[in-house]
PDB file of C-alpha atoms and ligand atoms in Angstrom:
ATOM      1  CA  UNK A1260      30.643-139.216 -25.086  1.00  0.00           C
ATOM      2  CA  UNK A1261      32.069-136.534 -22.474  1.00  0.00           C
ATOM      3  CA  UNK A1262      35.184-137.386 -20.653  1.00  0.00           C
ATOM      4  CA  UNK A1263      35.054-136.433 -17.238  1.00  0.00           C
ATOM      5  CA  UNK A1264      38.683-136.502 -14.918  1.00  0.00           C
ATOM      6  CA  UNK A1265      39.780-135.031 -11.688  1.00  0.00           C
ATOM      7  CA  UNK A1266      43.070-135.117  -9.006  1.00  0.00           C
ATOM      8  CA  UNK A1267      42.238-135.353  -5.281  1.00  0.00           C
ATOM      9  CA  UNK A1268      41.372-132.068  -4.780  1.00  0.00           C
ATOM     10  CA  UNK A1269      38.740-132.234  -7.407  1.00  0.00           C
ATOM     11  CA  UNK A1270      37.271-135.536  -7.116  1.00  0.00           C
ATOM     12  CA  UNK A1271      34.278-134.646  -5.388  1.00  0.00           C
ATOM     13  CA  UNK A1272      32.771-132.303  -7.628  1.00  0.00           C
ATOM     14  CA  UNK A1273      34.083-134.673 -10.500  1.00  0.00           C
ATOM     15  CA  UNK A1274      31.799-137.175  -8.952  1.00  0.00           C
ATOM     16  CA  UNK A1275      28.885-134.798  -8.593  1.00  0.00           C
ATOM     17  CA  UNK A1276      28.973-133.102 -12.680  1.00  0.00           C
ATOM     18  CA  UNK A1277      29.298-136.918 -13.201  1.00  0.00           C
ATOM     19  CA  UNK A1278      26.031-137.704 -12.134  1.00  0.00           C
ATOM     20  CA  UNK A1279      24.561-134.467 -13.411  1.00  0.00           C
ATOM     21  CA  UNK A1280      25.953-135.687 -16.860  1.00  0.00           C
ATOM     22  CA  UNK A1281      24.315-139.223 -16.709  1.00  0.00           C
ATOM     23  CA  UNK A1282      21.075-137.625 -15.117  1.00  0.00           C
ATOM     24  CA  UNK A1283      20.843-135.315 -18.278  1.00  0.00           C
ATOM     25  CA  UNK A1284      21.208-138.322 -20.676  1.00  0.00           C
ATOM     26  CA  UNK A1285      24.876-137.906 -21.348  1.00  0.00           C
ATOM     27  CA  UNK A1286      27.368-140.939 -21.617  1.00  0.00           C
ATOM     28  CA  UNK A1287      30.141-140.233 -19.738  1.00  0.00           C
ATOM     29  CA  UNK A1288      33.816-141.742 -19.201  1.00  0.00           C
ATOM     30  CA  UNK A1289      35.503-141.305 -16.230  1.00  0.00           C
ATOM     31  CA  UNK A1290      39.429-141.467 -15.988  1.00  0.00           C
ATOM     32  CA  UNK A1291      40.018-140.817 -12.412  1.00  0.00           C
ATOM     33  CA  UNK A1292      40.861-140.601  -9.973  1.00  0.00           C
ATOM     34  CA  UNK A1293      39.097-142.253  -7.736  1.00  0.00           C
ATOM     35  CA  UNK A1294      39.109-141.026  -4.376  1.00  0.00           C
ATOM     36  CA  UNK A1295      40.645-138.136  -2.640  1.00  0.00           C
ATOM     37  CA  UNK A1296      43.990-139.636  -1.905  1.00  0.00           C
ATOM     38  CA  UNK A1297      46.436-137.678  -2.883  1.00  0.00           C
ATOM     39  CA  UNK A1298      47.620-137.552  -6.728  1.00  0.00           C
ATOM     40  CA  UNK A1299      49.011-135.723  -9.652  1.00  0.00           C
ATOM     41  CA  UNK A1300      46.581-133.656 -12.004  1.00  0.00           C
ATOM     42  CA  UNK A1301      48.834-134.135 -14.935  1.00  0.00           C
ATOM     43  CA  UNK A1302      48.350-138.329 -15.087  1.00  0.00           C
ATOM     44  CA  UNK A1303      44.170-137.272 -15.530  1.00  0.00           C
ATOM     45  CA  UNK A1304      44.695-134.236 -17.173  1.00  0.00           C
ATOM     46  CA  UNK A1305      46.923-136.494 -20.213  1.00  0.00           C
ATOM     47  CA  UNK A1306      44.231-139.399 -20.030  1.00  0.00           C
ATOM     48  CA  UNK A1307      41.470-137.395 -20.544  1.00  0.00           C
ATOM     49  CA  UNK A1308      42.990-135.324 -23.329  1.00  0.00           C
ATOM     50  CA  UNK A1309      44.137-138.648 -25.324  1.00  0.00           C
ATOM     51  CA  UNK A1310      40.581-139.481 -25.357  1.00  0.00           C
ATOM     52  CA  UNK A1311      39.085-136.229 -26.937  1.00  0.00           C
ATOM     53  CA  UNK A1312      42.250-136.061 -29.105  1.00  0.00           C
ATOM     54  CA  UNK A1313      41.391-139.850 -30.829  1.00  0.00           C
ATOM     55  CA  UNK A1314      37.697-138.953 -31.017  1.00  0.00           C
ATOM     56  CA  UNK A1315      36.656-141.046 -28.516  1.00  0.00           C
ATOM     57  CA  UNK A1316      35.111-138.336 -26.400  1.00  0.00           C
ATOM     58  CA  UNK A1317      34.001-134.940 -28.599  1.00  0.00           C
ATOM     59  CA  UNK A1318      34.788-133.139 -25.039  1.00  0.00           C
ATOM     60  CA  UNK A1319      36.158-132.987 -21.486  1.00  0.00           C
ATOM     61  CA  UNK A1320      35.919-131.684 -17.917  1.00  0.00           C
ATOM     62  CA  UNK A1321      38.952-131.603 -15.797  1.00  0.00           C
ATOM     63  CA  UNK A1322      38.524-130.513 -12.126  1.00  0.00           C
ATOM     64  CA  UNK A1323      41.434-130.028  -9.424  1.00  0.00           C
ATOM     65  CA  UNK A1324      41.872-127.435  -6.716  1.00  0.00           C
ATOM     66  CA  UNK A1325      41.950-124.379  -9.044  1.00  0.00           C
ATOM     67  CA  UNK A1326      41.221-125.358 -12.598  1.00  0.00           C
ATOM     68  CA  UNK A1327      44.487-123.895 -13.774  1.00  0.00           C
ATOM     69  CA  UNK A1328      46.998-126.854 -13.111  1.00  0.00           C
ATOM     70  CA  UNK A1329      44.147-128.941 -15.300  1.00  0.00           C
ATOM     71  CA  UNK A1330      44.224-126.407 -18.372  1.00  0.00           C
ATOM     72  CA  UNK A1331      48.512-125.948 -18.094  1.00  0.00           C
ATOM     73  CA  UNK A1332      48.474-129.557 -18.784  1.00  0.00           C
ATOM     74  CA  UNK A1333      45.692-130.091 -20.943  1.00  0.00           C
ATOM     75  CA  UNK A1334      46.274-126.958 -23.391  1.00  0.00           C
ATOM     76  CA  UNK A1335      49.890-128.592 -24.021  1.00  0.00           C
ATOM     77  CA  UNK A1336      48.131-131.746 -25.307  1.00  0.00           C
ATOM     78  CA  UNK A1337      47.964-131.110 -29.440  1.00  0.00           C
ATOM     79  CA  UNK A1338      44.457-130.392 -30.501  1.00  0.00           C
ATOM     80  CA  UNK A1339      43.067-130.053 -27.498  1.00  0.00           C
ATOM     81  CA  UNK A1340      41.728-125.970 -26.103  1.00  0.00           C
ATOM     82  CA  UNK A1341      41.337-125.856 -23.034  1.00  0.00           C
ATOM     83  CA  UNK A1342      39.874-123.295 -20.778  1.00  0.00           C
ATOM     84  CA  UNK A1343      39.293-122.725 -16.985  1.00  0.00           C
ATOM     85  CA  UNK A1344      36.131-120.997 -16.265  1.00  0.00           C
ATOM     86  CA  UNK A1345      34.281-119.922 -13.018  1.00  0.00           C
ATOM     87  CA  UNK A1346      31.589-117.573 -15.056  1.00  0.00           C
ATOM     88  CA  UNK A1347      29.105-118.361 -17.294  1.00  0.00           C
ATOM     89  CA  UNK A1348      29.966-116.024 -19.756  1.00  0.00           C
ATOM     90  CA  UNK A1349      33.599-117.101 -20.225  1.00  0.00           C
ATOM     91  CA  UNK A1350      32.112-120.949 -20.775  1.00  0.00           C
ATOM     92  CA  UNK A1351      29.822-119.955 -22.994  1.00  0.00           C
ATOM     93  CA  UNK A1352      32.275-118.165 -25.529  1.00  0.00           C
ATOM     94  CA  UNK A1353      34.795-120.433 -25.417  1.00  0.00           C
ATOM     95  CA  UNK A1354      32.628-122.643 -27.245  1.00  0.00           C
ATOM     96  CA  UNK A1355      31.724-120.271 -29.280  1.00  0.00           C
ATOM     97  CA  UNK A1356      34.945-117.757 -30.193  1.00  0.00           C
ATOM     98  CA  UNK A1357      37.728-120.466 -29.187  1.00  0.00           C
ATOM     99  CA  UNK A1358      36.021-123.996 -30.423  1.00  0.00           C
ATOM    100  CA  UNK A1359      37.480-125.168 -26.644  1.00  0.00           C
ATOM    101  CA  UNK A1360      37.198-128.684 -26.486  1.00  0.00           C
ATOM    102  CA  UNK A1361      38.108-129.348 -22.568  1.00  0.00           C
ATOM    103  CA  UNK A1362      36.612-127.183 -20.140  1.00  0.00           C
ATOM    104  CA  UNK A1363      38.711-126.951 -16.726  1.00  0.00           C
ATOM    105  CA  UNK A1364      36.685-126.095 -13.175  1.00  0.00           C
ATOM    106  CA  UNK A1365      38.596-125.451  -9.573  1.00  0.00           C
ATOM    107  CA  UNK A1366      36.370-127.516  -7.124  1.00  0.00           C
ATOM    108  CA  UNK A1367      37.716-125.238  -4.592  1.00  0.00           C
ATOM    109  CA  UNK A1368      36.842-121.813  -6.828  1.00  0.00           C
ATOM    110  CA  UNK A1369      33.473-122.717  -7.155  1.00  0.00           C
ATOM    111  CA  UNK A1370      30.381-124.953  -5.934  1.00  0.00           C
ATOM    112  CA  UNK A1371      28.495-127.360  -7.065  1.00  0.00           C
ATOM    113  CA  UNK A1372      25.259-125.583  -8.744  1.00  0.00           C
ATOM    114  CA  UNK A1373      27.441-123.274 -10.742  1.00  0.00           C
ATOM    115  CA  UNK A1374      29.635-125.967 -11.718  1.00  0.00           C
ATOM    116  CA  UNK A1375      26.946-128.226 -12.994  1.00  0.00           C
ATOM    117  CA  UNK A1376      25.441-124.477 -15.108  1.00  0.00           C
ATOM    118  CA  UNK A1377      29.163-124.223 -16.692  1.00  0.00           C
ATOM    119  CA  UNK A1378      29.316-127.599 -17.850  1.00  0.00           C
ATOM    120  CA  UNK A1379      25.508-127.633 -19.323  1.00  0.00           C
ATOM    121  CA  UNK A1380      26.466-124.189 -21.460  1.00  0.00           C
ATOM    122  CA  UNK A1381      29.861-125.537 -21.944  1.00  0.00           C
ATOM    123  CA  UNK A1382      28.370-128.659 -23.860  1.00  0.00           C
ATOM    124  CA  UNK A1383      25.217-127.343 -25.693  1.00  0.00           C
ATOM    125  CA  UNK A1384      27.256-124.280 -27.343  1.00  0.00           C
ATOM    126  CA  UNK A1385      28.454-124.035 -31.076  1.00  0.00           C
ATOM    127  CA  UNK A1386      31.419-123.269 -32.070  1.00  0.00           C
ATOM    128  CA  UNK A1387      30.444-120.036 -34.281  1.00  0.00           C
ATOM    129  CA  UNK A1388      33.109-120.706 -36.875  1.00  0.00           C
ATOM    130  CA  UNK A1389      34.108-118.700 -39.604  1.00  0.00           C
ATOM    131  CA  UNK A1390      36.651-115.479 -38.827  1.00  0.00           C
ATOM    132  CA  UNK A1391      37.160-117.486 -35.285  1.00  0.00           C
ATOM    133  CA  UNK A1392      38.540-120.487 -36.999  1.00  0.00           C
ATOM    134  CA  UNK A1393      40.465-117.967 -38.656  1.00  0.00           C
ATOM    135  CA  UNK A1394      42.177-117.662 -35.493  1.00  0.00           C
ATOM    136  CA  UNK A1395      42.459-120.964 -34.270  1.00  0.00           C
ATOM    137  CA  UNK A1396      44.655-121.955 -37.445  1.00  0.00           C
ATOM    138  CA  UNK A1397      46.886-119.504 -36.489  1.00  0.00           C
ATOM    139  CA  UNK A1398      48.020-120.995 -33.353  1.00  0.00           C
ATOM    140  CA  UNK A1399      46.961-124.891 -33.999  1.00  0.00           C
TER     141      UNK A1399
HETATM  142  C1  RB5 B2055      46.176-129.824  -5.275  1.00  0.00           C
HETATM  143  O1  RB5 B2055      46.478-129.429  -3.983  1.00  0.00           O
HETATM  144  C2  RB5 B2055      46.128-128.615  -6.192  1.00  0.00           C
HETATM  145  O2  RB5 B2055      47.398-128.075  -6.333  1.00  0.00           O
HETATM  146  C3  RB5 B2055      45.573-128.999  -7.543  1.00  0.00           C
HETATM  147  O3  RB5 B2055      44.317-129.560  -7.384  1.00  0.00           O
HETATM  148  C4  RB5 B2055      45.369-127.888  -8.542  1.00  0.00           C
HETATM  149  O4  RB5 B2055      44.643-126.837  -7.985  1.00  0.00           O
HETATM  150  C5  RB5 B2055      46.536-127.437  -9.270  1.00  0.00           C
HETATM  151  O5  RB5 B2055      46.455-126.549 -10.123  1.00  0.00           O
END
């Protein structure tokens, strides 16, 4: 299951990697928001993250404005690594160096197509393991 969650600014695009996600034959959750009224990242950012953090959902996609606000909140969620990414390099090894479990995208940073690339390479990476979980113990 991937979680999927956005703020106003992000909703959009949340709605469109949504649908890329179900097209692809991914279940997906959705925790908001729902329109682009005006909200707060952190209330979607915290759902989201409670949901890959009890198993629920192995990962996440946050979108708002910038991607940043998203991975403040989300990377001070225990357990959860969180990265904002607008290349496809960086999404790709975060999965694999940094295990990242949430990955964070700035609806106004980037469009669509890319979006939709990140979150495919994003999901279908390994984690490589071994001297990089290394590292992750040392800050988990
Ligand atoms: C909303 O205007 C914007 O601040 C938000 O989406 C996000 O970019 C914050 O980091």
């Amino acid at each position: 299951m991937i979680a999927v969650a956005s703020d106003h600014a992000g909703y959009e695009l949340k709605e469109k990697i949504k649908a890329y996600l179900i097209d692809n034959g991914f279940a997906v959750e959705d925790f908001g928001t729902n329109s682009t009224e005006s909200c707060d990242y952190p209330v979607f950012a915290k759902k989201l993250c409670q949901a890959v953090q009890s198993g629920k959902c192995e990962k996440g996609i946050l979108v708002c404005g910038t991607g940043i606000g998203m991975s403040m909140v989300a990377n001070k969620q225990k357990g959860i690594r969180a990265a904002a990414c607008s290349d496809y390099f960086s999404a790709k090894f975060t999965r694999m160096h940094n295990d990242a479990n949430v990955l964070c995208l700035g609806a106004r940073v980037i469009g669509e197509g890319l979006a939709c690339e990140l979150v495919d390479v994003f999901i279908k990476t390994d984690f490589e393991g071994g001297k990089h979980q290394r590292r992750i113990d040392m800050f988990e």
